[in-house]
Amino acid sequence: MIQSIREQNSLLVLSEIINQYTISRAKISENTGLNKATVSEIVKQLITDHYVIETGAGTSTPSGGRKPIMLTLNHQAGVAVSFDIRYNRLSYLVTYLNGEKIERHSREIEVNKHTVIPLISEVYKALHERYSDLPFSIIGVTASIHGIVDQNHILLTPYFDLDEIELAEKLQEHLQIPVFIENEANLAALAELSFNPYRSHLISFSAHTGIGAGIILDQQLYKGFKGRAGEVGHTVLYPEGKLCACGNHGCFEQYCSVTAFVNRMHTLKKDHTLSLDSIAALYRNDDSQTQQFLNQYSKEVAIGLTNLIGLYDPQIVYLNSEIFELFPDSLEQIDQYIQQTIYKDVSVLPSQLGSDASLYGGAVLCLKNYFKVETFAFPQSTA
Ligand SMILES: [Zn+2]
């Protein structure tokens, strides 16, 4: 937590510097309404406290005035650490304070309520040693959860038992640092926003083991009453359809998750050894059954997306799944379907960050909490 910045004005100035990337004192004064002397005094303190650095002269004023000194976030003053926790894999990402990647690792390992704390603690200990010389060291840790999360508390993890422990609390005890936990699709949405802050309404749609969507309204993550906003996996695609683990029939997830995609191809081809990669190979070799299936799959995803678009009215929808990476035609088919609806002005695009989106979102959550700012924009080139 920031100890030395108590006043609202300091936060206002810092928020301007973070979200404009580089800015002069005069421009901060203009944007915030604070007078120049106040801005100068605050900036002086921010520089002393390692939050901000000067980056040399900017462009001169239209009237030919002196070139102002530009200010920017001292992004190498600390690091954010985020983990992505899946039942069979633990990944982590370390970034500077501007979202720039320093290191990312992934390990195939069974994660459950007994192993998760020792696994994360071991990684954290090594990272803490590596980054303890930086002025702010590690500013926080975020864990991305494939399940429903409400107010730093896991409500449901359908594919493993993490919902049986108070993960954030226990980690905080072990690591002695602020720990944030959040749903993976919500984090992916935060990351998409930070890398494209000019879109104030967006949806990030993920299809992995399950299906989920993160929703940004007016630049803020919309979570609903109990963290379930965007939990579209159990909305119904076919009322008389397949039985789902949730007890209902015909859930979206039963047709369009990666697991469902592979299982459907197993049934279609009567071959239970097919992997996503081998299905992609069939597709590239113009296998007509696979092509027909992909068309049907894209249409089903598009129906689910159309419902989401109708509910939340985003400017843009980012799609995040190995399926869209391996079958780029699917993106085109989905877009074509949406073009035939009244939502044709909504852009449907592949994720800007791919499989690392929720990890970058974890960094955003650490940063927003550490700097106490409402939005945190990353320079476009850092990912
Ligand atoms: Zn269901």
Coordinates of C-alpha atoms and ligand atoms in Angstrom, one line a residue:
M1 CA 0.0 0.0 0.0
I2 CA 1.1 3.5 -0.6
Q3 CA 2.0 5.1 2.7
S4 CA 3.3 8.4 1.6
I5 CA 0.5 9.4 -0.7
R6 CA -2.5 10.2 1.4
E7 CA -4.2 13.0 -0.3
Q8 CA -6.7 12.7 -3.1
N9 CA -4.7 15.2 -5.1
S10 CA -1.6 13.1 -5.2
L11 CA -3.7 10.1 -6.4
L12 CA -5.3 12.3 -9.1
V13 CA -1.8 13.4 -10.3
L14 CA -0.5 9.8 -10.2
S15 CA -3.5 8.5 -12.1
E16 CA -2.9 11.1 -14.9
I17 CA 0.7 10.0 -15.2
I18 CA -0.2 6.3 -15.3
N19 CA -3.0 6.6 -17.8
Q20 CA -1.4 9.2 -20.1
Y21 CA 2.0 7.2 -20.1
T22 CA 4.0 10.5 -20.5
I23 CA 2.7 13.9 -19.6
S24 CA 4.0 17.3 -18.6
R25 CA 3.3 19.2 -15.3
A26 CA 1.3 21.8 -17.3
K27 CA -0.9 19.2 -18.9
I28 CA -1.6 17.5 -15.5
S29 CA -2.6 20.9 -14.2
E30 CA -4.9 21.4 -17.2
N31 CA -6.5 17.9 -16.9
T32 CA -7.0 17.8 -13.2
G33 CA -7.8 21.5 -12.5
L34 CA -5.1 21.6 -9.8
N35 CA -2.9 24.7 -9.9
K36 CA 0.6 24.4 -11.3
A37 CA 2.3 25.0 -7.9
T38 CA 0.3 22.2 -6.3
V39 CA 1.1 19.9 -9.2
S40 CA 4.8 20.7 -9.0
E41 CA 4.9 20.1 -5.3
I42 CA 3.1 16.7 -5.6
V43 CA 5.3 15.6 -8.5
K44 CA 8.4 16.5 -6.5
Q45 CA 7.3 14.2 -3.7
L46 CA 6.3 11.4 -6.2
I47 CA 9.8 11.6 -7.7
T48 CA 11.4 11.4 -4.2
D49 CA 9.2 8.4 -3.4
H50 CA 10.2 6.5 -6.6
Y51 CA 6.8 6.6 -8.2
V52 CA 7.6 8.9 -11.1
I53 CA 10.6 9.8 -13.2
E54 CA 11.4 12.6 -15.6
T55 CA 11.9 11.4 -19.2
G56 CA 13.4 14.5 -20.9
A57 CA 11.8 17.1 -23.1
G58 CA 8.5 16.7 -24.9
T59 CA 7.3 18.5 -28.0
S60 CA 7.1 22.3 -27.8
T61 CA 3.9 24.2 -27.3
P62 CA 2.0 25.4 -30.5
S63 CA 3.0 29.0 -29.5
G64 CA 6.6 28.0 -29.7
G65 CA 7.1 27.9 -25.9
R66 CA 9.9 26.0 -24.1
K67 CA 9.7 22.3 -24.4
P68 CA 8.3 20.9 -21.1
I69 CA 10.0 18.1 -19.1
M70 CA 7.8 15.0 -19.5
L71 CA 6.9 12.7 -16.6
T72 CA 6.3 9.0 -16.6
L73 CA 5.7 6.1 -14.1
N74 CA 8.9 4.7 -12.7
H75 CA 7.9 1.3 -14.1
Q76 CA 11.0 -0.5 -12.9
A77 CA 10.5 0.4 -9.3
G78 CA 8.7 -2.8 -8.5
V79 CA 7.0 -5.9 -10.0
A80 CA 3.6 -7.5 -10.0
V81 CA 3.2 -11.2 -9.8
S82 CA 0.2 -13.2 -11.1
F83 CA -0.6 -16.9 -11.1
D84 CA -3.0 -18.8 -13.2
I85 CA -4.2 -21.8 -11.3
R86 CA -5.7 -24.7 -13.3
Y87 CA -6.4 -28.2 -11.9
N88 CA -3.4 -29.6 -14.0
R89 CA -1.2 -26.6 -14.5
L90 CA 0.3 -23.7 -12.5
S91 CA 1.6 -20.7 -14.5
Y92 CA 3.0 -17.4 -13.4
L93 CA 4.0 -14.0 -14.9
V94 CA 6.1 -11.3 -13.4
T95 CA 5.7 -7.8 -14.9
Y96 CA 7.1 -4.3 -14.3
L97 CA 4.6 -1.7 -13.3
N98 CA 3.8 -0.8 -16.9
G99 CA 2.7 -4.4 -17.7
E100 CA 6.1 -5.2 -19.4
K101 CA 6.8 -8.9 -19.1
I102 CA 9.9 -9.9 -17.2
E103 CA 9.4 -13.6 -16.9
R104 CA 6.7 -16.2 -17.4
H105 CA 6.8 -19.9 -16.5
S106 CA 4.3 -22.8 -16.6
R107 CA 4.4 -26.2 -15.0
E108 CA 2.2 -29.2 -15.6
I109 CA 1.3 -30.4 -12.1
E110 CA -1.8 -31.5 -10.2
V111 CA -3.1 -28.5 -8.2
N112 CA -5.6 -29.0 -5.4
K113 CA -6.4 -27.6 -2.0
H114 CA -3.5 -29.4 -0.4
T115 CA -0.8 -28.6 -2.9
V116 CA -1.7 -25.0 -4.0
I117 CA -0.3 -23.1 -1.0
P118 CA 3.2 -24.9 -0.9
L119 CA 3.5 -24.6 -4.7
I120 CA 2.8 -20.9 -4.8
S121 CA 4.9 -20.2 -1.7
E122 CA 7.9 -21.9 -3.2
V123 CA 7.7 -19.8 -6.4
Y124 CA 7.1 -16.6 -4.4
K125 CA 10.1 -17.2 -2.1
A126 CA 12.4 -17.3 -5.1
L127 CA 10.8 -14.3 -6.7
H128 CA 11.0 -12.3 -3.5
E129 CA 14.8 -12.9 -3.3
R130 CA 15.2 -11.9 -7.0
Y131 CA 13.2 -8.6 -6.7
S132 CA 13.8 -7.5 -3.1
D133 CA 16.3 -4.8 -4.2
L134 CA 13.7 -2.8 -6.1
P135 CA 12.3 0.2 -4.3
F136 CA 8.8 -1.4 -4.0
S137 CA 9.9 -5.0 -4.4
I138 CA 6.9 -7.2 -5.2
I139 CA 3.7 -5.0 -5.0
G140 CA 1.2 -7.8 -4.8
V141 CA 0.1 -11.2 -6.0
T142 CA -3.0 -12.1 -7.9
A143 CA -4.3 -15.6 -8.5
S144 CA -6.5 -16.3 -11.6
I145 CA -9.2 -18.9 -10.8
H146 CA -11.3 -21.0 -13.2
G147 CA -14.4 -20.6 -11.2
I148 CA -16.7 -18.1 -9.5
V149 CA -15.0 -15.6 -7.2
D150 CA -16.8 -13.0 -5.2
Q151 CA -15.0 -10.4 -3.1
N152 CA -11.7 -12.3 -2.9
H153 CA -13.5 -15.5 -1.9
I154 CA -13.9 -18.5 -4.1
L155 CA -17.6 -19.6 -4.4
L156 CA -17.2 -22.5 -6.9
T157 CA -14.4 -24.3 -8.8
P158 CA -16.2 -27.0 -10.7
Y159 CA -13.1 -28.9 -11.9
F160 CA -11.2 -29.0 -8.6
D161 CA -11.5 -28.5 -4.8
L162 CA -10.0 -25.0 -4.3
D163 CA -13.5 -23.8 -3.2
E164 CA -13.0 -25.7 0.0
I165 CA -10.3 -23.4 1.4
E166 CA -9.9 -19.7 2.0
L167 CA -7.2 -19.3 -0.7
A168 CA -6.6 -15.6 -0.5
E169 CA -6.5 -15.5 3.3
K170 CA -4.1 -18.5 3.5
L171 CA -1.8 -17.2 0.8
Q172 CA -1.7 -13.8 2.4
E173 CA -0.7 -15.4 5.7
H174 CA 2.1 -17.4 4.0
L175 CA 3.4 -14.7 1.7
Q176 CA 2.9 -11.7 3.9
I177 CA 1.8 -9.6 1.0
P178 CA -1.6 -8.4 -0.4
V179 CA -3.2 -11.3 -2.4
F180 CA -6.1 -10.9 -4.8
I181 CA -8.1 -13.6 -6.4
E182 CA -10.4 -13.2 -9.4
N183 CA -12.1 -15.2 -12.1
E184 CA -9.9 -15.8 -15.1
A185 CA -12.3 -14.3 -17.7
N186 CA -12.7 -11.2 -15.5
L187 CA -9.0 -10.8 -15.4
A188 CA -8.7 -11.4 -19.1
A189 CA -11.2 -8.5 -19.6
L190 CA -9.2 -6.2 -17.3
A191 CA -6.1 -7.0 -19.4
E192 CA -7.8 -6.3 -22.7
L193 CA -8.9 -2.9 -21.3
S194 CA -5.5 -2.0 -20.0
F195 CA -3.9 -2.7 -23.4
N196 CA -6.7 -0.9 -25.3
P197 CA -8.0 1.8 -22.9
Y198 CA -9.9 3.6 -25.6
R199 CA -12.6 1.0 -25.5
S200 CA -14.7 1.7 -22.5
H201 CA -17.2 -1.2 -23.0
L202 CA -15.9 -4.6 -23.9
I203 CA -16.4 -8.3 -23.4
S204 CA -13.7 -10.9 -23.1
F205 CA -15.1 -14.3 -24.0
S206 CA -13.0 -17.4 -22.9
A207 CA -13.5 -21.0 -23.9
H208 CA -11.2 -23.3 -22.0
T209 CA -12.2 -26.3 -19.9
G210 CA -15.4 -24.2 -19.2
I211 CA -16.8 -21.1 -20.7
G212 CA -16.9 -17.6 -19.3
A213 CA -16.9 -14.0 -20.1
G214 CA -15.5 -10.9 -18.4
I215 CA -17.5 -7.7 -18.8
I216 CA -16.2 -4.2 -18.8
L217 CA -18.8 -1.4 -18.6
D218 CA -17.6 2.2 -18.5
Q219 CA -14.0 1.1 -18.0
Q220 CA -14.9 -0.9 -14.8
L221 CA -15.2 -4.7 -14.3
Y222 CA -18.9 -5.6 -13.9
K223 CA -19.3 -8.5 -11.5
G224 CA -23.0 -8.5 -10.7
F225 CA -24.5 -9.4 -7.3
K226 CA -22.3 -12.4 -6.5
G227 CA -19.5 -12.4 -9.0
R228 CA -21.6 -14.3 -11.6
A229 CA -22.0 -11.7 -14.3
G230 CA -20.6 -13.2 -17.5
E231 CA -20.9 -16.8 -16.2
V232 CA -22.5 -17.8 -19.5
G233 CA -21.3 -21.4 -19.5
H234 CA -24.6 -22.5 -17.9
T235 CA -26.9 -20.4 -20.0
V236 CA -29.0 -22.7 -22.3
L237 CA -28.3 -23.3 -25.9
Y238 CA -30.6 -26.3 -26.4
P239 CA -33.5 -26.8 -23.9
E240 CA -33.7 -30.5 -24.6
G241 CA -29.9 -30.9 -25.0
K242 CA -27.1 -32.7 -23.2
L243 CA -27.2 -33.1 -19.5
C244 CA -24.7 -30.8 -17.7
A245 CA -22.9 -31.3 -14.4
C246 CA -24.9 -28.3 -13.1
G247 CA -28.1 -30.4 -13.4
N248 CA -29.6 -28.5 -16.3
H249 CA -29.8 -29.5 -19.9
G250 CA -28.2 -28.1 -23.0
C251 CA -25.8 -25.6 -21.4
F252 CA -23.6 -23.5 -23.6
E253 CA -20.5 -25.1 -22.0
Q254 CA -21.6 -28.6 -23.0
Y255 CA -21.2 -27.6 -26.7
C256 CA -18.6 -24.9 -26.9
S257 CA -15.8 -25.4 -24.3
V258 CA -12.5 -26.9 -25.5
T259 CA -13.4 -30.1 -23.7
A260 CA -16.8 -30.2 -25.5
F261 CA -15.2 -29.4 -28.8
V262 CA -12.8 -32.3 -28.6
N263 CA -15.4 -34.7 -27.2
R264 CA -17.8 -33.9 -30.0
M265 CA -15.1 -34.6 -32.6
H266 CA -14.4 -37.9 -30.8
T267 CA -18.0 -38.9 -31.3
L268 CA -18.1 -37.7 -34.8
K269 CA -15.0 -39.5 -35.9
K270 CA -15.4 -42.5 -33.6
D271 CA -11.9 -41.9 -32.5
H272 CA -11.1 -41.1 -28.9
T273 CA -7.5 -40.4 -29.4
L274 CA -8.0 -37.1 -31.4
S275 CA -6.4 -34.1 -29.8
L276 CA -7.1 -30.4 -30.6
D277 CA -3.9 -30.4 -32.7
S278 CA -4.8 -33.5 -34.7
I279 CA -8.3 -32.0 -35.3
A280 CA -6.7 -28.9 -36.6
A281 CA -4.6 -31.1 -39.0
L282 CA -7.8 -32.7 -40.3
Y283 CA -9.2 -29.3 -40.9
R284 CA -6.2 -28.1 -42.8
N285 CA -6.4 -31.2 -44.9
D286 CA -9.9 -30.2 -46.0
D287 CA -11.7 -33.0 -44.1
S288 CA -15.3 -32.2 -44.9
Q289 CA -16.8 -33.6 -41.6
T290 CA -14.4 -31.4 -39.6
Q291 CA -15.2 -28.4 -41.7
Q292 CA -19.0 -28.9 -41.2
F293 CA -18.4 -29.4 -37.5
L294 CA -16.4 -26.2 -37.2
N295 CA -19.2 -24.3 -39.0
Q296 CA -21.8 -25.6 -36.5
Y297 CA -19.5 -24.9 -33.6
S298 CA -18.9 -21.3 -34.8
K299 CA -22.7 -20.8 -35.1
E300 CA -23.3 -22.0 -31.6
V301 CA -20.6 -19.7 -30.2
A302 CA -22.1 -16.8 -32.2
I303 CA -25.5 -17.4 -30.7
G304 CA -24.1 -17.3 -27.2
L305 CA -22.2 -14.2 -28.0
T306 CA -25.2 -12.5 -29.6
N307 CA -27.0 -13.0 -26.4
L308 CA -24.2 -11.5 -24.4
I309 CA -23.9 -8.5 -26.8
G310 CA -27.6 -7.9 -26.5
L311 CA -27.4 -7.8 -22.7
Y312 CA -24.3 -5.7 -22.2
D313 CA -23.9 -3.6 -25.5
P314 CA -20.1 -3.7 -25.8
Q315 CA -18.1 -1.9 -28.5
I316 CA -15.8 -4.9 -28.9
V317 CA -15.7 -8.6 -28.1
Y318 CA -12.3 -10.3 -27.6
L319 CA -12.3 -14.1 -28.1
N320 CA -9.9 -16.1 -26.1
S321 CA -9.4 -19.9 -26.7
E322 CA -6.9 -22.3 -28.2
I323 CA -9.8 -23.1 -30.6
F324 CA -9.7 -19.6 -32.2
E325 CA -5.9 -19.7 -32.4
L326 CA -5.9 -23.1 -34.1
F327 CA -9.0 -22.5 -36.3
P328 CA -8.9 -18.9 -37.3
D329 CA -11.7 -19.5 -39.8
S330 CA -13.9 -19.9 -36.8
L331 CA -13.4 -16.2 -35.9
E332 CA -14.5 -15.3 -39.4
Q333 CA -17.6 -17.5 -39.3
I334 CA -18.6 -16.0 -35.9
D335 CA -18.1 -12.5 -37.2
Q336 CA -20.2 -13.3 -40.3
Y337 CA -23.0 -14.6 -38.1
I338 CA -23.0 -11.5 -36.0
Q339 CA -22.9 -9.3 -39.1
Q340 CA -26.4 -10.7 -39.9
T341 CA -27.8 -9.4 -36.6
I342 CA -28.6 -5.9 -35.4
Y343 CA -25.2 -5.9 -33.6
K344 CA -23.2 -5.7 -36.8
D345 CA -21.2 -2.7 -35.6
V346 CA -19.7 -4.7 -32.8
S347 CA -16.1 -5.8 -33.5
V348 CA -15.3 -9.4 -32.8
L349 CA -11.6 -9.9 -32.5
P350 CA -9.0 -12.4 -31.3
S351 CA -7.6 -11.6 -27.9
Q352 CA -4.7 -9.2 -27.9
L353 CA -2.9 -11.4 -25.4
G354 CA -3.9 -14.9 -26.1
S355 CA -3.4 -17.5 -23.4
D356 CA -1.6 -15.0 -21.2
A357 CA -4.6 -12.6 -20.9
S358 CA -5.7 -13.6 -17.4
L359 CA -2.0 -13.4 -16.2
Y360 CA -1.7 -9.8 -17.5
G361 CA -5.1 -9.1 -15.9
G362 CA -3.6 -10.3 -12.6
A363 CA -0.9 -7.7 -13.0
V364 CA -3.6 -5.0 -13.6
L365 CA -5.5 -6.0 -10.4
C366 CA -2.3 -5.8 -8.3
L367 CA -1.5 -2.4 -9.9
K368 CA -4.9 -0.9 -9.4
N369 CA -4.9 -1.9 -5.8
Y370 CA -1.4 -0.7 -5.1
F371 CA -1.8 2.7 -6.7
K372 CA -5.4 3.0 -5.7
V373 CA -6.4 4.1 -9.2
E374 CA -9.7 3.3 -11.1
T375 CA -8.0 2.5 -14.4
F376 CA -4.5 1.4 -15.3
A377 CA -3.5 1.8 -19.0
F378 CA -0.5 0.0 -20.4
P379 CA 1.6 1.4 -23.2
Q380 CA 0.6 -0.5 -26.3
S381 CA 3.9 -2.2 -27.0
T382 CA 4.6 -3.8 -23.6
A383 CA 2.9 -7.2 -23.9
Ligands
ZN1 ZN -24.7 -26.4 -16.9

